[in-house]
């Protein structure tokens, strides 16, 4: 007699990253979970009036995934925990921020690989949405954490050449380590700027944060994303930087 | 089905591809149409044939009609200086059903979405900017979905139209809605957009 194959199931907390229609009534979603990483699955009935408000990027949900085989796409049962759409939609910077974070995560996170510390950082960052004064700096710290988690962390504690920890003004694009102004010498124009705010010092004005995001952006684009197959950096990040620049101008 | 019914099978399989229908409901629809051949099937086939030959997008707004310029764009009465921007033709038709808006429309053809590679050039945003200049538009009403993508598109369009009044539809409790059944996002939006009585 043929035995019924047991379904593989797990449950986890999650942040919804993307949702796209699948057929007439279902939606394929990608979520970021602490234990199972970035994971996709089908939500049956996802286009219904009851479900679709909960399937917005950035929403915090409890998911239960099931499939017959581990390699299958599988399906999600999804319980809403916290929606962030209303906060984001009423504020230009928050909307750009939410788009930037979810697009970047969907773009760079390897599938089905746990990144619990980054999940916690992301949750903390999303909880700050709508706090315009705090958010840009929190986002900069999150990008640094993202690089760290993906293996491209910046070491800004001391000069890579002389070992000193004073007058650090540049970052080496090759090693991701800090370089002092004196050690940089004639090589300065080949190095990336190290605004003090990137090393957790000095003024955290939006202009300085944007300079720092220029440096983290370089590593995301030229190291992290290039390693994933030379795809372009999500346009949502550029829109976020634009929104921060507008906010800085008032 | 038995032999000699290839045409019927073809008709059923074509109907089954229509949104909302599956093979079973397509079969029922075909049987019903055959029973009402003269009253429904023949007029339907003729109407489909005519529309199939003439249906096209309005060159101005993107609405679907049977002429190059749709009736709404042609009507002088609708030149109120207001233009309502919608995602697709179904939204335009929904707005028209309400019979509240008396201006003209502009159909974008979707929303900005990095995931689906939908950028501003894939939508009809450049055409909208041209229309705002050439049709002396004083107010652009953004009737886009209350979704992250919809509102991202709304902000993008607002940025592209400096000096023009850009408004968007309100978000909140639907008519006949009970708070107990609403999601927390809708309640938050409704509370933020509260008005004094």
Tab-separated table of C-alpha atoms in Angstrom:
chain	number	residue	atom	x	y	z
A	1	UNK	CA	0.000	0.000	0.000
A	2	UNK	CA	1.287	3.483	-0.870
A	3	UNK	CA	2.060	5.527	2.198
A	4	UNK	CA	1.166	9.223	2.287
A	5	UNK	CA	4.360	11.254	2.302
A	6	UNK	CA	4.619	13.509	5.350
A	7	UNK	CA	4.650	17.246	4.707
A	8	UNK	CA	7.679	19.273	5.717
A	9	UNK	CA	6.549	22.199	7.858
A	10	UNK	CA	8.013	24.976	9.949
A	11	UNK	CA	6.801	28.167	11.605
A	12	UNK	CA	8.694	31.401	12.110
A	13	UNK	CA	8.371	35.149	12.499
A	14	UNK	CA	8.984	37.087	9.302
A	15	UNK	CA	9.237	40.411	7.546
A	16	UNK	CA	7.494	40.443	4.189
A	17	UNK	CA	9.851	41.561	1.409
A	18	UNK	CA	7.964	41.112	-1.859
A	19	UNK	CA	4.587	39.922	-3.091
A	20	UNK	CA	3.599	39.253	-6.685
A	21	UNK	CA	0.394	37.793	-8.116
A	22	UNK	CA	0.380	34.122	-9.037
A	23	UNK	CA	-2.597	33.057	-11.113
A	24	UNK	CA	-5.969	34.585	-10.318
A	25	UNK	CA	-6.166	34.124	-6.589
A	26	UNK	CA	-2.708	33.428	-5.194
A	27	UNK	CA	0.409	35.458	-4.458
A	28	UNK	CA	4.063	34.415	-4.302
A	29	UNK	CA	5.688	36.148	-1.367
A	30	UNK	CA	9.268	36.397	-0.230
A	31	UNK	CA	9.808	36.779	3.487
A	32	UNK	CA	12.861	37.312	5.662
A	33	UNK	CA	12.828	35.083	8.727
A	34	UNK	CA	15.412	34.814	11.544
A	35	UNK	CA	15.817	31.030	11.309
A	36	UNK	CA	15.106	30.264	7.634
A	37	UNK	CA	16.464	33.448	6.050
A	38	UNK	CA	14.955	34.742	2.827
A	39	UNK	CA	12.289	32.257	1.846
A	40	UNK	CA	9.618	32.225	-0.850
A	41	UNK	CA	6.256	30.500	-0.908
A	42	UNK	CA	2.732	30.680	-2.284
A	43	UNK	CA	-0.064	32.290	-0.284
A	44	UNK	CA	-3.359	30.795	-1.480
A	45	UNK	CA	-6.092	33.406	-1.640
A	46	UNK	CA	-3.489	36.150	-1.284
A	47	UNK	CA	-5.299	38.544	-3.622
A	48	UNK	CA	-8.478	38.476	-1.511
A	49	UNK	CA	-9.719	41.671	0.144
A	50	UNK	CA	-9.034	40.083	3.511
A	51	UNK	CA	-5.433	39.100	2.799
A	52	UNK	CA	-4.052	41.697	0.391
A	53	UNK	CA	-3.781	44.560	2.943
A	54	UNK	CA	-1.436	42.352	4.978
A	55	UNK	CA	0.782	41.433	2.028
A	56	UNK	CA	2.582	44.756	1.777
A	57	UNK	CA	6.390	44.997	1.945
A	58	UNK	CA	7.670	45.574	5.476
A	59	UNK	CA	4.703	43.894	7.175
A	60	UNK	CA	5.582	41.766	10.177
A	61	UNK	CA	3.906	38.384	9.978
A	62	UNK	CA	3.901	34.930	11.546
A	63	UNK	CA	4.341	32.315	8.823
A	64	UNK	CA	3.852	28.574	8.634
A	65	UNK	CA	5.501	27.005	5.583
A	66	UNK	CA	4.682	23.566	4.253
A	67	UNK	CA	5.787	21.544	1.251
A	68	UNK	CA	6.085	17.926	0.249
A	69	UNK	CA	9.811	18.237	-0.468
A	70	UNK	CA	12.392	20.672	0.919
A	71	UNK	CA	13.262	21.793	-2.616
A	72	UNK	CA	9.651	22.743	-3.444
A	73	UNK	CA	8.433	26.334	-3.444
A	74	UNK	CA	5.842	25.346	-0.839
A	75	UNK	CA	2.996	27.374	0.552
A	76	UNK	CA	2.671	29.821	3.424
A	77	UNK	CA	-0.107	30.247	5.925
A	78	UNK	CA	0.270	33.768	7.144
A	79	UNK	CA	-0.919	35.639	10.233
A	80	UNK	CA	-0.476	39.410	10.340
A	81	UNK	CA	1.440	40.692	13.377
A	82	UNK	CA	2.139	44.313	12.482
A	83	UNK	CA	1.509	46.368	9.378
A	84	UNK	CA	3.836	49.206	8.513
A	85	UNK	CA	2.156	50.281	5.284
A	86	UNK	CA	0.028	53.047	6.812
A	87	UNK	CA	3.003	54.693	8.548
A	88	UNK	CA	5.127	54.431	5.415
A	89	UNK	CA	2.475	55.668	3.010
A	90	UNK	CA	1.863	58.867	4.934
A	91	UNK	CA	5.523	59.929	4.924
A	92	UNK	CA	7.756	60.295	1.863
A	93	UNK	CA	11.007	59.437	3.688
A	94	UNK	CA	9.460	56.445	5.453
A	95	UNK	CA	8.074	55.135	2.165
A	96	UNK	CA	11.422	55.498	0.414
A	97	UNK	CA	13.104	53.891	3.442
A	98	UNK	CA	10.770	50.910	3.511
A	99	UNK	CA	11.232	50.385	-0.221
A	100	UNK	CA	15.017	50.705	0.048
A	101	UNK	CA	15.359	48.208	2.900
A	102	UNK	CA	13.020	45.549	1.470
A	103	UNK	CA	14.424	45.875	-2.073
A	104	UNK	CA	18.007	45.564	-0.851
A	105	UNK	CA	17.212	42.533	1.310
A	106	UNK	CA	15.320	40.821	-1.512
A	107	UNK	CA	18.276	41.564	-3.791
A	108	UNK	CA	21.275	40.527	-1.698
A	109	UNK	CA	20.154	37.937	0.849
A	110	UNK	CA	20.966	34.368	-0.123
A	111	UNK	CA	17.902	32.140	-0.170
A	112	UNK	CA	17.176	29.934	2.830
A	113	UNK	CA	20.239	31.009	4.830
A	114	UNK	CA	19.726	32.204	8.399
A	115	UNK	CA	20.846	35.728	9.311
A	116	UNK	CA	19.241	36.207	12.718
A	117	UNK	CA	21.326	39.253	13.818
A	118	UNK	CA	20.448	41.071	10.582
A	119	UNK	CA	16.787	40.150	11.058
A	120	UNK	CA	16.815	41.769	14.505
A	121	UNK	CA	18.557	44.884	13.121
A	122	UNK	CA	16.032	45.117	10.316
A	123	UNK	CA	13.108	44.838	12.723
A	124	UNK	CA	14.604	47.619	14.853
A	125	UNK	CA	15.117	49.813	11.777
A	126	UNK	CA	11.547	49.276	10.557
A	127	UNK	CA	10.208	50.104	14.013
A	128	UNK	CA	11.832	53.532	13.675
A	129	UNK	CA	9.989	54.317	10.423
A	130	UNK	CA	8.309	57.689	10.601
A	131	UNK	CA	10.912	59.163	12.983
A	132	UNK	CA	12.499	61.409	10.397
A	133	UNK	CA	15.359	62.702	12.536
A	134	UNK	CA	16.550	59.280	13.699
A	135	UNK	CA	15.925	57.195	10.628
A	136	UNK	CA	18.762	58.172	8.231
A	137	UNK	CA	21.452	57.434	10.855
A	138	UNK	CA	19.729	54.182	11.807
A	139	UNK	CA	19.672	53.250	8.115
A	140	UNK	CA	23.414	53.947	7.780
A	141	UNK	CA	24.130	51.644	10.744
A	142	UNK	CA	21.854	49.026	9.163
A	143	UNK	CA	23.782	49.141	5.856
A	144	UNK	CA	27.016	48.682	7.810
A	145	UNK	CA	25.426	45.693	9.578
A	146	UNK	CA	24.264	44.301	6.230
A	147	UNK	CA	27.807	44.479	4.827
A	148	UNK	CA	29.175	42.884	8.011
A	149	UNK	CA	26.615	40.050	7.892
A	150	UNK	CA	27.312	39.363	4.218
A	151	UNK	CA	31.066	39.175	4.795
A	152	UNK	CA	32.062	42.624	3.521
A	153	UNK	CA	32.247	44.462	6.851
A	154	UNK	CA	34.243	47.689	7.119
A	155	UNK	CA	37.059	47.803	9.677
A	156	UNK	CA	37.282	51.440	10.706
A	157	UNK	CA	39.044	50.988	14.055
A	158	UNK	CA	42.603	51.805	12.952
A	159	UNK	CA	44.669	52.783	9.908
A	160	UNK	CA	45.424	49.737	7.751
A	161	UNK	CA	48.889	51.160	6.907
A	162	UNK	CA	50.192	52.698	10.137
A	163	UNK	CA	47.963	51.168	12.800
A	164	UNK	CA	47.084	54.593	14.264
A	165	UNK	CA	43.517	55.473	15.136
A	166	UNK	CA	43.712	59.242	14.666
A	167	UNK	CA	42.892	61.368	11.616
A	168	UNK	CA	41.266	58.466	9.793
A	169	UNK	CA	39.920	60.058	6.609
A	170	UNK	CA	39.632	57.316	3.984
A	171	UNK	CA	38.496	53.738	3.424
A	172	UNK	CA	40.417	51.385	1.171
A	173	UNK	CA	38.081	50.036	-1.543
A	174	UNK	CA	40.215	46.932	-1.668
A	175	UNK	CA	40.264	45.897	1.989
A	176	UNK	CA	37.403	47.913	3.491
A	177	UNK	CA	39.802	49.165	6.181
A	178	UNK	CA	40.365	52.732	7.337
A	179	UNK	CA	43.368	54.733	6.108
A	180	UNK	CA	44.715	57.856	7.852
A	181	UNK	CA	45.136	61.112	5.937
A	182	UNK	CA	48.919	60.945	6.363
A	183	UNK	CA	49.203	57.358	5.159
A	184	UNK	CA	46.953	58.031	2.162
A	185	UNK	CA	49.303	60.662	0.718
A	186	UNK	CA	49.199	60.665	-3.085
A	187	UNK	CA	46.769	57.692	-3.086
A	188	UNK	CA	44.001	59.740	-1.518
A	189	UNK	CA	42.075	60.181	-4.772
A	190	UNK	CA	41.879	56.393	-5.195
A	191	UNK	CA	40.368	55.886	-1.750
A	192	UNK	CA	36.798	56.308	-0.547
A	193	UNK	CA	35.883	59.068	1.918
A	194	UNK	CA	35.476	58.150	5.586
A	195	UNK	CA	33.109	60.714	7.094
A	196	UNK	CA	33.404	60.608	10.924
A	197	UNK	CA	29.763	59.565	11.248
A	198	UNK	CA	30.615	56.288	9.497
A	199	UNK	CA	33.009	55.476	12.338
A	200	UNK	CA	30.453	56.532	14.946
A	201	UNK	CA	31.997	59.944	15.600
A	202	UNK	CA	31.259	63.577	14.876
A	203	UNK	CA	28.153	65.248	13.545
A	204	UNK	CA	25.325	63.064	12.242
A	205	UNK	CA	23.854	65.640	9.879
A	206	UNK	CA	21.950	64.366	6.869
A	207	UNK	CA	24.694	65.692	4.573
A	208	UNK	CA	27.357	63.699	6.439
A	209	UNK	CA	25.118	60.625	6.498
A	210	UNK	CA	24.690	60.892	2.729
A	211	UNK	CA	28.491	61.029	2.289
A	212	UNK	CA	28.796	57.923	4.462
A	213	UNK	CA	26.061	56.173	2.467
A	214	UNK	CA	28.104	56.924	-0.639
A	215	UNK	CA	30.917	54.812	0.818
A	216	UNK	CA	28.717	51.944	2.047
A	217	UNK	CA	26.895	52.097	-1.295
A	218	UNK	CA	30.178	51.592	-3.114
A	219	UNK	CA	30.828	48.364	-1.209
A	220	UNK	CA	27.238	47.168	-1.686
A	221	UNK	CA	27.389	47.811	-5.421
A	222	UNK	CA	30.963	46.828	-6.231
A	223	UNK	CA	31.605	44.046	-3.762
A	224	UNK	CA	28.374	42.534	-2.454
A	225	UNK	CA	26.135	42.806	-5.527
A	226	UNK	CA	28.934	42.156	-8.019
A	227	UNK	CA	29.650	38.872	-6.248
A	228	UNK	CA	26.018	37.919	-6.815
A	229	UNK	CA	26.258	38.174	-10.590
A	230	UNK	CA	26.745	41.795	-11.580
A	231	UNK	CA	23.131	42.881	-11.246
A	232	UNK	CA	22.448	46.593	-10.806
A	233	UNK	CA	21.840	47.958	-7.312
A	234	UNK	CA	18.065	48.331	-6.686
A	235	UNK	CA	16.792	51.724	-7.854
A	236	UNK	CA	14.867	51.992	-4.563
A	237	UNK	CA	18.168	52.730	-2.777
A	238	UNK	CA	18.880	55.697	-5.059
A	239	UNK	CA	15.346	56.988	-4.404
A	240	UNK	CA	15.954	56.672	-0.661
A	241	UNK	CA	19.170	58.709	-0.893
A	242	UNK	CA	17.251	61.277	-2.913
A	243	UNK	CA	14.555	61.422	-0.208
A	244	UNK	CA	17.197	61.926	2.519
A	245	UNK	CA	18.795	64.725	0.452
A	246	UNK	CA	15.380	66.423	0.063
A	247	UNK	CA	14.782	66.082	3.779
A	248	UNK	CA	18.201	67.634	4.485
A	249	UNK	CA	17.254	70.633	2.343
A	250	UNK	CA	13.971	70.933	4.276
B	1	UNK	CA	-16.813	14.534	-25.374
B	2	UNK	CA	-17.722	12.397	-28.361
B	3	UNK	CA	-16.522	12.981	-31.938
B	4	UNK	CA	-17.488	15.946	-34.103
B	5	UNK	CA	-17.231	18.419	-31.269
B	6	UNK	CA	-13.792	19.869	-31.937
B	7	UNK	CA	-15.164	23.369	-32.449
B	8	UNK	CA	-17.025	23.146	-29.163
B	9	UNK	CA	-13.860	21.968	-27.377
B	10	UNK	CA	-11.953	24.882	-28.916
B	11	UNK	CA	-14.605	27.332	-27.742
B	12	UNK	CA	-14.599	25.860	-24.223
B	13	UNK	CA	-10.821	25.914	-23.967
B	14	UNK	CA	-10.717	29.550	-25.154
B	15	UNK	CA	-13.410	30.617	-22.696
B	16	UNK	CA	-11.659	28.749	-19.881
B	17	UNK	CA	-8.714	31.161	-20.257
B	18	UNK	CA	-10.898	34.171	-19.436
B	19	UNK	CA	-10.246	35.499	-15.885
B	20	UNK	CA	-12.817	34.120	-13.455
B	21	UNK	CA	-13.639	31.098	-15.587
B	22	UNK	CA	-12.196	27.614	-15.498
B	23	UNK	CA	-12.848	24.574	-17.709
B	24	UNK	CA	-15.986	23.586	-15.775
B	25	UNK	CA	-17.581	27.050	-15.779
B	26	UNK	CA	-16.556	27.556	-19.431
B	27	UNK	CA	-18.382	24.352	-20.320
B	28	UNK	CA	-21.516	25.561	-18.487
B	29	UNK	CA	-21.295	28.944	-20.249
B	30	UNK	CA	-21.018	27.305	-23.667
B	31	UNK	CA	-23.992	25.015	-22.990
B	32	UNK	CA	-26.023	28.015	-21.829
B	33	UNK	CA	-25.079	30.022	-24.924
B	34	UNK	CA	-26.026	27.162	-27.226
B	35	UNK	CA	-29.440	26.925	-25.566
B	36	UNK	CA	-29.934	30.688	-26.052
B	37	UNK	CA	-28.369	30.726	-29.503
B	38	UNK	CA	-30.345	33.507	-31.155
B	39	UNK	CA	-30.853	35.723	-28.083
B	40	UNK	CA	-27.337	35.557	-26.665
B	41	UNK	CA	-24.788	33.535	-28.593
B	42	UNK	CA	-25.085	35.144	-32.010
B	43	UNK	CA	-25.267	38.755	-30.711
B	44	UNK	CA	-22.332	38.006	-28.397
B	45	UNK	CA	-20.264	36.565	-31.247
B	46	UNK	CA	-21.074	39.570	-33.438
B	47	UNK	CA	-20.240	42.047	-30.680
B	48	UNK	CA	-16.968	40.261	-29.956
B	49	UNK	CA	-16.104	40.275	-33.634
B	50	UNK	CA	-16.775	44.025	-33.944
B	51	UNK	CA	-14.850	44.906	-30.786
B	52	UNK	CA	-12.047	42.558	-31.811
B	53	UNK	CA	-11.626	44.566	-34.994
B	54	UNK	CA	-11.964	48.038	-33.503
B	55	UNK	CA	-10.809	47.994	-29.846
B	56	UNK	CA	-7.767	50.167	-29.213
B	57	UNK	CA	-6.103	52.327	-26.613
B	58	UNK	CA	-6.979	56.006	-26.634
B	59	UNK	CA	-3.886	57.792	-27.937
B	60	UNK	CA	-4.391	60.524	-25.349
B	61	UNK	CA	-5.323	58.882	-22.046
B	62	UNK	CA	-4.835	55.134	-22.532
B	63	UNK	CA	-8.522	54.264	-21.991
B	64	UNK	CA	-9.865	51.420	-24.121
B	65	UNK	CA	-12.373	52.376	-26.791
B	66	UNK	CA	-13.133	51.756	-30.414
B	67	UNK	CA	-11.760	55.062	-31.720
B	68	UNK	CA	-8.289	56.614	-31.643
B	69	UNK	CA	-9.439	59.269	-29.170
B	70	UNK	CA	-11.963	58.089	-26.558
B	71	UNK	CA	-15.281	59.813	-25.823
B	72	UNK	CA	-14.039	61.268	-22.513
B	73	UNK	CA	-11.024	62.951	-24.135
B	74	UNK	CA	-13.167	64.224	-27.027
B	75	UNK	CA	-15.851	65.749	-24.797
B	76	UNK	CA	-15.396	69.489	-24.267
B	77	UNK	CA	-17.512	69.217	-21.092
B	78	UNK	CA	-14.757	67.112	-19.496
B	79	UNK	CA	-12.100	69.818	-20.026
B	80	UNK	CA	-12.388	71.000	-16.405
B	81	UNK	CA	-8.664	71.425	-15.847
B	82	UNK	CA	-8.668	68.302	-13.642
B	83	UNK	CA	-7.027	65.047	-14.606
B	84	UNK	CA	-7.434	61.841	-12.637
B	85	UNK	CA	-4.499	59.423	-12.813
B	86	UNK	CA	-5.349	55.721	-12.481
B	87	UNK	CA	-3.311	52.542	-12.738
B	88	UNK	CA	-5.320	50.730	-15.360
B	89	UNK	CA	-8.490	50.862	-17.424
B	90	UNK	CA	-10.498	48.872	-14.832
B	91	UNK	CA	-9.835	51.680	-12.330
B	92	UNK	CA	-10.982	54.295	-14.849
B	93	UNK	CA	-14.206	52.389	-15.425
B	94	UNK	CA	-14.714	52.088	-11.634
B	95	UNK	CA	-14.319	55.872	-11.263
B	96	UNK	CA	-16.777	56.443	-14.124
B	97	UNK	CA	-19.332	54.162	-12.473
B	98	UNK	CA	-19.400	56.500	-9.468
B	99	UNK	CA	-20.355	59.407	-11.795
B	100	UNK	CA	-18.694	61.845	-9.387
B	101	UNK	CA	-15.604	62.901	-11.309
B	102	UNK	CA	-16.310	65.165	-14.278
B	103	UNK	CA	-12.787	65.737	-15.589
B	104	UNK	CA	-10.482	63.644	-17.773
B	105	UNK	CA	-8.346	60.625	-16.990
B	106	UNK	CA	-4.863	59.322	-17.557
B	107	UNK	CA	-4.136	55.589	-17.428
B	108	UNK	CA	-0.580	54.788	-16.301
B	109	UNK	CA	-0.580	51.094	-17.173
B	110	UNK	CA	0.720	49.937	-13.772
B	111	UNK	CA	2.837	51.199	-10.898
B	112	UNK	CA	6.552	51.630	-10.380
B	113	UNK	CA	8.004	48.309	-9.295
B	114	UNK	CA	11.672	47.426	-9.124
B	115	UNK	CA	10.713	43.769	-8.798
B	116	UNK	CA	8.856	43.734	-12.114
B	117	UNK	CA	11.302	46.135	-13.833
B	118	UNK	CA	8.586	48.772	-14.151
B	119	UNK	CA	10.338	52.133	-14.286
B	120	UNK	CA	8.897	55.556	-15.197
B	121	UNK	CA	9.565	54.914	-18.893
B	122	UNK	CA	7.523	51.707	-18.873
B	123	UNK	CA	4.531	53.657	-17.544
B	124	UNK	CA	2.796	56.539	-19.326
B	125	UNK	CA	4.349	59.156	-17.029
B	126	UNK	CA	6.136	61.220	-19.769
B	127	UNK	CA	2.797	61.450	-21.639
B	128	UNK	CA	1.089	62.644	-18.432
B	129	UNK	CA	3.657	65.415	-18.029
B	130	UNK	CA	3.050	66.482	-21.654
B	131	UNK	CA	-0.721	66.510	-21.108
B	132	UNK	CA	-0.470	68.599	-17.935
B	133	UNK	CA	1.387	71.242	-19.952
B	134	UNK	CA	-0.665	71.114	-23.145
B	135	UNK	CA	-4.182	70.778	-21.643
B	136	UNK	CA	-3.791	73.578	-19.061
B	137	UNK	CA	-4.324	71.227	-16.142
B	138	UNK	CA	-4.727	72.881	-12.735
B	139	UNK	CA	-5.162	69.783	-10.573
B	140	UNK	CA	-3.832	66.260	-10.904
B	141	UNK	CA	-5.782	63.761	-8.769
B	142	UNK	CA	-3.812	60.586	-8.095
B	143	UNK	CA	-6.279	57.710	-7.728
B	144	UNK	CA	-3.666	55.003	-7.251
B	145	UNK	CA	-3.804	51.889	-5.082
B	146	UNK	CA	-3.271	52.273	-1.358
B	147	UNK	CA	-0.269	49.973	-1.586
B	148	UNK	CA	3.442	50.594	-1.133
B	149	UNK	CA	3.974	50.493	-4.930
B	150	UNK	CA	0.946	52.721	-5.583
B	151	UNK	CA	2.077	55.383	-3.139
B	152	UNK	CA	5.694	55.214	-4.351
B	153	UNK	CA	4.364	55.967	-7.829
B	154	UNK	CA	2.220	58.803	-6.455
B	155	UNK	CA	5.233	60.476	-4.820
B	156	UNK	CA	7.273	60.047	-7.996
B	157	UNK	CA	4.572	61.693	-10.122
B	158	UNK	CA	4.171	64.536	-7.615
B	159	UNK	CA	7.931	65.176	-7.888
B	160	UNK	CA	7.675	65.359	-11.673
B	161	UNK	CA	4.921	67.994	-11.602
B	162	UNK	CA	6.244	71.021	-9.723
B	163	UNK	CA	3.921	74.020	-9.739
B	164	UNK	CA	0.777	71.915	-10.290
B	165	UNK	CA	-1.696	71.050	-7.537
B	166	UNK	CA	-1.320	67.288	-6.988
B	167	UNK	CA	-3.837	65.586	-4.707
B	168	UNK	CA	-4.538	61.956	-3.869
B	169	UNK	CA	-7.616	60.006	-2.808
B	170	UNK	CA	-8.250	59.734	0.943
B	171	UNK	CA	-7.568	56.472	2.746
B	172	UNK	CA	-9.627	55.103	5.598
B	173	UNK	CA	-12.838	53.388	6.651
B	174	UNK	CA	-14.878	52.162	3.664
B	175	UNK	CA	-18.587	52.958	3.419
B	176	UNK	CA	-20.426	50.265	5.385
B	177	UNK	CA	-17.181	49.199	7.066
B	178	UNK	CA	-17.025	48.165	10.716
B	179	UNK	CA	-13.873	48.991	12.674
B	180	UNK	CA	-13.698	45.511	14.182
B	181	UNK	CA	-13.123	44.000	10.728
B	182	UNK	CA	-10.534	46.519	9.489
B	183	UNK	CA	-6.791	45.863	9.402
B	184	UNK	CA	-4.621	48.017	11.656
B	185	UNK	CA	-3.054	49.823	8.667
B	186	UNK	CA	-6.448	51.090	7.492
B	187	UNK	CA	-7.395	52.181	11.012
B	188	UNK	CA	-4.065	54.055	11.335
B	189	UNK	CA	-4.626	55.814	7.997
B	190	UNK	CA	-8.217	56.680	8.927
B	191	UNK	CA	-7.189	58.093	12.290
B	192	UNK	CA	-4.461	60.222	10.698
B	193	UNK	CA	-6.928	61.585	8.138
B	194	UNK	CA	-9.688	62.315	10.680
B	195	UNK	CA	-11.752	65.447	10.170
B	196	UNK	CA	-13.750	67.665	12.511
B	197	UNK	CA	-17.540	67.476	12.392
